[in-house]
Coordinates of C-alpha atoms in Angstrom, one line a residue:
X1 CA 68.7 47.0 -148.7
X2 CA 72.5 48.3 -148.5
X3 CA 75.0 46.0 -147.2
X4 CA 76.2 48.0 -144.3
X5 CA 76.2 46.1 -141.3
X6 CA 77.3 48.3 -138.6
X7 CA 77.1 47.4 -135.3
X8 CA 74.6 49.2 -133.3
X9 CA 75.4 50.1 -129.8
X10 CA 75.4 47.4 -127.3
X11 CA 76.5 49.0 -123.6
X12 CA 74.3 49.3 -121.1
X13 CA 73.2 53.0 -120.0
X14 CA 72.6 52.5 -116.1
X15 CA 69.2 53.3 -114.4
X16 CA 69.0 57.0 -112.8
X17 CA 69.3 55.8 -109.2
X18 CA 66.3 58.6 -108.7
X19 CA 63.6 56.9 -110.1
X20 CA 61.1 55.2 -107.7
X21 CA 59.9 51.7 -107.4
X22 CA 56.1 51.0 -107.9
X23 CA 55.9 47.4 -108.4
X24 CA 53.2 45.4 -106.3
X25 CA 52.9 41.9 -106.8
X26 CA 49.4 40.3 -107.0
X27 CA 47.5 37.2 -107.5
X28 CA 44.0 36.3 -109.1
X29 CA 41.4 38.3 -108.8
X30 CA 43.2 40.8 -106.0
X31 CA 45.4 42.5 -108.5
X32 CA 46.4 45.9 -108.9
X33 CA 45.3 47.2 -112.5
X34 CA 43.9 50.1 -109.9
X35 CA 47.5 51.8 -109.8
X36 CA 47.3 51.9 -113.8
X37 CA 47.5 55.5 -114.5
X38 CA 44.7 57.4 -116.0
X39 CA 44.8 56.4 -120.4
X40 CA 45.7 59.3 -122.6
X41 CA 43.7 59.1 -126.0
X42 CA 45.9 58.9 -128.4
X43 CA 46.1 61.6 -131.4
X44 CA 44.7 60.0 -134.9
X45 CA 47.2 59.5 -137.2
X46 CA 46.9 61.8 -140.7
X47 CA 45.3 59.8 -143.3
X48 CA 47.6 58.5 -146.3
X49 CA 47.2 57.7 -149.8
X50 CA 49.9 54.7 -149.6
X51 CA 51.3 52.5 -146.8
X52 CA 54.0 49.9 -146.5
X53 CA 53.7 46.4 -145.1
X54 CA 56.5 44.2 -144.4
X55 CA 56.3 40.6 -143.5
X56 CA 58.8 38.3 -141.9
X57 CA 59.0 34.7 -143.3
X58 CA 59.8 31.0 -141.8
X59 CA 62.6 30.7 -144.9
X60 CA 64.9 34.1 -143.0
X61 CA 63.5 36.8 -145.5
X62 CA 61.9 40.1 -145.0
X63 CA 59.2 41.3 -147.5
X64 CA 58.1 44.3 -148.2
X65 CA 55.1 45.9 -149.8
X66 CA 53.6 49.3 -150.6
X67 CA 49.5 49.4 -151.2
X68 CA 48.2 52.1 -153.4
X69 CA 45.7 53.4 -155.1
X70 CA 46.6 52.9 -158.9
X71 CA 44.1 54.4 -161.4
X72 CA 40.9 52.4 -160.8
X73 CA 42.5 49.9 -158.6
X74 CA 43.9 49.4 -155.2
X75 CA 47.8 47.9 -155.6
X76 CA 50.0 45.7 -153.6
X77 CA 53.4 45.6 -155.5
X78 CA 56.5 44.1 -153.7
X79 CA 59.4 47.0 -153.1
X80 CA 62.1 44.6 -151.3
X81 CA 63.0 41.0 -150.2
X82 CA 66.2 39.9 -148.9
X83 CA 67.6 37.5 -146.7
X84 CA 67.6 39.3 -142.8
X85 CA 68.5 36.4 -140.5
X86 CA 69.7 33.0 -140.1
X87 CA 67.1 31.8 -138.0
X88 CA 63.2 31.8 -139.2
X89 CA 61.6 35.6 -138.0
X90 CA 59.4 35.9 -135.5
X91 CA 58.7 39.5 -135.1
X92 CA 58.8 42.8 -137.4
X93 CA 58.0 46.3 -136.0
X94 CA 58.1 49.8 -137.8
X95 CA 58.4 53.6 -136.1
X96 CA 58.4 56.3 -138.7
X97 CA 61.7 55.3 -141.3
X98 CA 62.9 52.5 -139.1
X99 CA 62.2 49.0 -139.2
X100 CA 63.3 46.1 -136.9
X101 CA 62.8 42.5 -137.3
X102 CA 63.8 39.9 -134.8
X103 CA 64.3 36.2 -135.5
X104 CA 65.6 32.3 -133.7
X105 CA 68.9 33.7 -134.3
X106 CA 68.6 36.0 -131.1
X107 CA 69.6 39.0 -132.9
X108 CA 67.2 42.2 -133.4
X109 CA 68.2 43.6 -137.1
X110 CA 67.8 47.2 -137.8
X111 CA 67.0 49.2 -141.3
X112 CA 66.0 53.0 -142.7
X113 CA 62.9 52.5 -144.6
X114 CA 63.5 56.0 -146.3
X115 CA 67.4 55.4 -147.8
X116 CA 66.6 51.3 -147.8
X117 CA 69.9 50.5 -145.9
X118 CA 70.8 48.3 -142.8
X119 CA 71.5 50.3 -139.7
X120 CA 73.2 47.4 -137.9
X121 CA 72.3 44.8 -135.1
X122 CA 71.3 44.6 -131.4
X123 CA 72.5 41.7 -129.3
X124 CA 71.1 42.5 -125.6
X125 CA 69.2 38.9 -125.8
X126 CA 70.0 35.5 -124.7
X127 CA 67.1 34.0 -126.8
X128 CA 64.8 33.7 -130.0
X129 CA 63.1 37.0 -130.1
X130 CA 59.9 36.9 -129.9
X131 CA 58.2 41.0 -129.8
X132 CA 58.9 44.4 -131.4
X133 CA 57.1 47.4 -130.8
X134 CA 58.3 51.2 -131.3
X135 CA 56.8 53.9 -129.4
X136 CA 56.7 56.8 -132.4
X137 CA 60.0 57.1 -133.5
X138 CA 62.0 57.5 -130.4
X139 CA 62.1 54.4 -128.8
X140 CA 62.1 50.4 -129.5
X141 CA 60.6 48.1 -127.1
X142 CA 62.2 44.3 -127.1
X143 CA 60.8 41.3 -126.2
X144 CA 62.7 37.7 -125.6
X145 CA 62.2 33.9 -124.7
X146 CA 64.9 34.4 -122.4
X147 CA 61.9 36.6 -120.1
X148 CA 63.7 39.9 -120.4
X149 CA 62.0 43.3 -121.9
X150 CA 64.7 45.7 -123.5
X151 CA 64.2 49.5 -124.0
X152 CA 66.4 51.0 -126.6
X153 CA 67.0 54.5 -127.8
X154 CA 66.7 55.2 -131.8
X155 CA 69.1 57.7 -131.7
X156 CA 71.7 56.5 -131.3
X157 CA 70.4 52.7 -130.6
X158 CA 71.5 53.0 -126.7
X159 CA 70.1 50.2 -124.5
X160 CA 68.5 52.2 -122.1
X161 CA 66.7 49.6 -119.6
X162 CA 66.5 46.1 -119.1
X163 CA 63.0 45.0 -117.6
X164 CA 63.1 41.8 -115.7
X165 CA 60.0 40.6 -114.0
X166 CA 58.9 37.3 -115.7
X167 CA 60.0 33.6 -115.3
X168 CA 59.4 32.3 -118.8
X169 CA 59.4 33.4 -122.0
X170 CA 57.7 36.7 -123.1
X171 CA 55.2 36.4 -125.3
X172 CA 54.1 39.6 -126.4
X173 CA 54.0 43.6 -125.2
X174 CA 51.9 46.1 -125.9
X175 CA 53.0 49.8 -125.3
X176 CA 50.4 52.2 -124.1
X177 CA 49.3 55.1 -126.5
X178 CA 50.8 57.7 -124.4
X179 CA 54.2 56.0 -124.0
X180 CA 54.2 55.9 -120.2
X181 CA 52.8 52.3 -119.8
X182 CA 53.5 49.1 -121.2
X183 CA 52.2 45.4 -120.7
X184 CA 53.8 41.9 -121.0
X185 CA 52.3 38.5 -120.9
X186 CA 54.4 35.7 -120.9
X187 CA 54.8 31.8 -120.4
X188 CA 55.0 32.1 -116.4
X189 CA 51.3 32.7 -116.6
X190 CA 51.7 36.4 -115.3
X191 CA 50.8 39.9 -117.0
X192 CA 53.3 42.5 -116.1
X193 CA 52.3 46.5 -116.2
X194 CA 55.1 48.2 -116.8
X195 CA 55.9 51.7 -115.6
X196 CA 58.3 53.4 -118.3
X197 CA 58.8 56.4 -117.1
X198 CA 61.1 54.7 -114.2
X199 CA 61.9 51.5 -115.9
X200 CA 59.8 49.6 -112.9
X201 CA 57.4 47.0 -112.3
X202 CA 54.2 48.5 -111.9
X203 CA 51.8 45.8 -111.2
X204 CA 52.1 41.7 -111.6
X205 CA 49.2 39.5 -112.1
X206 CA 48.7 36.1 -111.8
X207 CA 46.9 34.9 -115.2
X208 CA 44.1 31.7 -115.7
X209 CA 46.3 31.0 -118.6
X210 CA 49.5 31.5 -120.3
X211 CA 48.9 34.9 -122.5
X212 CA 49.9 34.7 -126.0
X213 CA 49.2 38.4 -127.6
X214 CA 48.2 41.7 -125.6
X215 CA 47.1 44.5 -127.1
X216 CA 45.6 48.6 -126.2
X217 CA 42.6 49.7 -128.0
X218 CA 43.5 52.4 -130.4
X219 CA 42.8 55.1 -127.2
X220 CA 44.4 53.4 -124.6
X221 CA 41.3 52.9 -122.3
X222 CA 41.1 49.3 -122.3
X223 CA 43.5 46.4 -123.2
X224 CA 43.1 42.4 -124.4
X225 CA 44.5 40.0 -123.2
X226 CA 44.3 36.6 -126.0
X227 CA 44.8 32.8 -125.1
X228 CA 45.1 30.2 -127.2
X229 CA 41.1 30.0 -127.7
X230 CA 40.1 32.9 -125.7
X231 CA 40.2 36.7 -125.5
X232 CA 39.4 38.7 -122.3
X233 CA 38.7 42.3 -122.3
X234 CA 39.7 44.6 -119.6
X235 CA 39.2 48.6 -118.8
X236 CA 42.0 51.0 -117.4
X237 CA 41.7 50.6 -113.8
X238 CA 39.9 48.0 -113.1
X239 CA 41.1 43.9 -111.6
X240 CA 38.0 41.9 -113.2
X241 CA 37.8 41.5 -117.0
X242 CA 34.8 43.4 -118.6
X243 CA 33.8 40.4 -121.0
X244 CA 35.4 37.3 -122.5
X245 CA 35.1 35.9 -125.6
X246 CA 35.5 31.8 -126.6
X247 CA 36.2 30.8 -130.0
X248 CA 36.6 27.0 -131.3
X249 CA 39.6 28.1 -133.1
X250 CA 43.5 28.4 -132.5
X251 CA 44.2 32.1 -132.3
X252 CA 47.4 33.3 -134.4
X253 CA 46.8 37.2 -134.6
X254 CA 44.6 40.2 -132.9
X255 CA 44.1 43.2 -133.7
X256 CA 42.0 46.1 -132.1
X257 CA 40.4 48.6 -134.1
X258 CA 38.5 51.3 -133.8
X259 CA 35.6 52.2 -136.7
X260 CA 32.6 55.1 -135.9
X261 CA 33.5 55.5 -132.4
X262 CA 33.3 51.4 -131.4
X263 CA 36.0 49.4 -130.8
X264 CA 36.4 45.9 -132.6
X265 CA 38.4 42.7 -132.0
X266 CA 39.6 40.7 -135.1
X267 CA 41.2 37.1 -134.2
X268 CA 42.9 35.6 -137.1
X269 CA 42.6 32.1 -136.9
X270 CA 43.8 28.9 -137.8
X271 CA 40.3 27.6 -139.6
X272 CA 41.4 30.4 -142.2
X273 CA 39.1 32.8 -140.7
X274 CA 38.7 36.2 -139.3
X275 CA 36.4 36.4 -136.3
X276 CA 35.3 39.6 -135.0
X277 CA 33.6 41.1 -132.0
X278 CA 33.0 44.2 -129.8
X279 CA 34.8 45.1 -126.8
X280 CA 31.9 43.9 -125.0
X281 CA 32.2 40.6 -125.8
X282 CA 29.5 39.8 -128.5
X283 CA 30.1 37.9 -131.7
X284 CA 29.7 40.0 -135.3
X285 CA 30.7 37.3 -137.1
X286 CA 33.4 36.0 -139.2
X287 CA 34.6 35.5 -142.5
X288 CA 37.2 33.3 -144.5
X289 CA 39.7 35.4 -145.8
X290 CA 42.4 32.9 -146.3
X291 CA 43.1 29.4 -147.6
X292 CA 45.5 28.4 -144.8
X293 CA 45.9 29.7 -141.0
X294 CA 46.2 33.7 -140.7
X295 CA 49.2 34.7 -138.8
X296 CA 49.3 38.3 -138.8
X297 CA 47.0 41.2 -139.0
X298 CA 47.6 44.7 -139.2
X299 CA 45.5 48.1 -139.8
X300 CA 46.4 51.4 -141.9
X301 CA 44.6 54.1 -143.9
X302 CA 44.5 54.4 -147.4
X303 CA 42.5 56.8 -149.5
X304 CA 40.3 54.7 -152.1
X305 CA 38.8 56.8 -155.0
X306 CA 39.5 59.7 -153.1
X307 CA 38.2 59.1 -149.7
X308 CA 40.1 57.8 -146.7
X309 CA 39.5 54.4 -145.3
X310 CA 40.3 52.3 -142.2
X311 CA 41.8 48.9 -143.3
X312 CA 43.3 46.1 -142.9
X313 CA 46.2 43.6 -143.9
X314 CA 46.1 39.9 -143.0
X315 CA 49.2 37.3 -143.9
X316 CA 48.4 33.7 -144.4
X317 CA 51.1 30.5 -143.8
X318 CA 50.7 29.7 -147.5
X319 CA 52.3 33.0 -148.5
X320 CA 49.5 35.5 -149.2
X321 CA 49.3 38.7 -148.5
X322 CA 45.6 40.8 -148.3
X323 CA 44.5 44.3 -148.1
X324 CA 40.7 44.7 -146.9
X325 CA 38.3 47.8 -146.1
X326 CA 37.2 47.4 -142.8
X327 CA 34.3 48.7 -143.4
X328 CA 33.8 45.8 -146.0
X329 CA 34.9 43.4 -144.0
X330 CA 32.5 44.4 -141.3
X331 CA 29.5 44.1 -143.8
X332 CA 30.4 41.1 -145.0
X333 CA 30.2 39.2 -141.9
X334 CA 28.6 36.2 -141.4
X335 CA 27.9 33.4 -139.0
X336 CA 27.3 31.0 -141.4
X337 CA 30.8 29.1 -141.7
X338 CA 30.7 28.3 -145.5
X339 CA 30.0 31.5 -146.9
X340 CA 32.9 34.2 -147.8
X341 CA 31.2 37.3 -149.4
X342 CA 34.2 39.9 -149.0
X343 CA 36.3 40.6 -151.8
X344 CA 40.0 42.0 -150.8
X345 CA 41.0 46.0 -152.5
X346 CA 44.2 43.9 -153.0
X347 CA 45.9 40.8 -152.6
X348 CA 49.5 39.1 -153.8
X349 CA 51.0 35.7 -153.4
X350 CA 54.6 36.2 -152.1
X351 CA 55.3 32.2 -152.1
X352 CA 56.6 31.7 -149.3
X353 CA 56.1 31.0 -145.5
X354 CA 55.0 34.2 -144.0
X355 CA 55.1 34.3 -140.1
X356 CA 54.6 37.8 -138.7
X357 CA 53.3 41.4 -140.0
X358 CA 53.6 44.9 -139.5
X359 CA 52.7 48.0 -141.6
X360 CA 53.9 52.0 -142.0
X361 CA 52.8 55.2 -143.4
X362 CA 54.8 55.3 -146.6
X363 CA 55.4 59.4 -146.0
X364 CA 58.8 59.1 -143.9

């Protein structure tokens, strides 16, 4: 990347004093996912014949990689690493050419994927940051341990909204397909359902646990919520979950995929495995993918001797970095613990600490 460091803008745009309040706070079981607006499915994105992923790493550096299909053989060949932060990074997020990574050091560093430059630096937090998501390409969603959500504007980086709801640290948020809904967990034990089209609290619910990771299904109509050794599912709508799930294992990563019309739920773990199940709640099976603990997973398409296919990246602790076909993967699954009968389209060993993962179409 460049050396340009601009600074990005840092005033705060006030709130238009039209928009309405809609929060309701709620406990247990007599929440209000009922005022959840009706899910939009989202549009499937066009298939690809490369895609980028970029990693974040304990040791401050951002890694990038662009998969392929390269005569016979699928490729993973590095395209960037150089040092982002001065803090180890805890979360990396792509929309369309931009990437942001955000670290310990509290700052939220921003980059053009197309020209390979840095765009500059967002400072709204008080604390390691801890999420990233982009909506498309028009807006960034900012997560912190200091419990405070930040909406920003790509165009011209303009902190737009500051959402304040939780008591603790924010964990992780997941922004709904259609861009009008978005949803926090967070240390304080509470799930937030945020209304973005006012910047208001929509909902607050009072959790069993603290939430680590939520996530939407790729169509918006039902959401996870994951704990440290359990995921629950729930539908658009509705207070009670539809099904939970109990593993043995530390979860690091989720992911929610889609594949012939059936949702899936892939929990990287810290036995080195992947475990997958339905949205309903029963076991498929899992498989080692990994010699250490898997902290990041992350889907894309990529066209493999000439036809499309679903799949997905994993990052392990130990540095490597895997690209799978779901479809594999999903055959190759197993309840037996010592077998491993997958074989990755690609895989490279980036030696060094990897902690979080995102990935992009490589067409900007």
């Amino acid at each position: 990347m460049g050396n340009q460091r601009k600074r990005a803008k840092t005033a705060a745009s006030e709130a238009s004093s039209t928009s309405k309040k809609t929060s309701a706070d709620t406990n247990g079981s007599g929440n209000s996912h009922s005022e959840v607006p009706k899910a939009e499915v989202a549009q499937p994105e066009p298939t690809q014949n490369t895609f980028m992923a970029i990693a974040g790493t304990y040791e401050r550096l951002l890694y990038g990689f662009e998969a392929s299909q390269d005569e016979e053989q699928v490729t993973l060949k590095p395209q960037f690493i150089f040092p982002a932060h001065i803090g180890c990074i805890k979360a990396v997020a792509t929309g369309g050419r931009y990437l942001a990574s955000g670290s310990t050091d509290e700052i939220i560093r921003l980059y053009d994927l197309k020209k390979r430059v840095e765009l500059g630096s967002l400072h709204e937090h008080k604390g390691t940051i801890t999420a990233l998501q982009f909506h498309g390409k028009s807006h960034l969603l900012s997560a912190s341990e200091d419990g405070a959500i930040c909406i920003f504007r790509t165009k011209d980086w303009e902190p737009l909204k500051v959402l304040k709801g939780h008591k603790g640290a924010v964990s992780s948020i997941a922004i709904h397909p259609s861009g009008k809904l978005a949803l926090s967990v967070s240390q304080d034990r509470t799930l937030i359902v945020w209304n973005l089209l006012t910047g208001q609290r929509a909902s607050r619910t009072k959790m069993p646990q603290v939430g680590e990771i939520v996530a939407w299904n790729p169509s918006g109509t039902r959401y996870i919520v994951a704990y440290a050794t359990e995921v629950q599912v729930y539908a658009v709508g509705q207070a009670e979950s539809l099904a939970t799930v109990f593993l043995r294992q530390r979860i690091l990563s989720v992911l929610v995929v889609s594949y012939k019309d059936k949702d899936y739920i892939l929990c990287g773990c810290q036995d080195k495995r992947i475990h997958v199940y339905t949205a309903d709640g029963l076991e498929c099976g899992s498989m080692q993918c990994h010699e250490n603990r898997i902290k990041g997973l992350s889907s894309a398409s990529l066209a493999v001797e000439g036809v499309t296919h679903p799949v997905v990246v994993s990052i392990s602790s130990d540095g490597w970095v895997k690209v799978w076909k779901l479809a594999d993967m999903l055959d190759s699954l197993t309840q037996d613990a010592a077998e491993t009968t997958a074989k990755p389209l690609a895989k490279y060993n980036a030696d060094v600490r990897l902690t979080c993962l995102t990935t992009s179409s490589a067409d900007f």
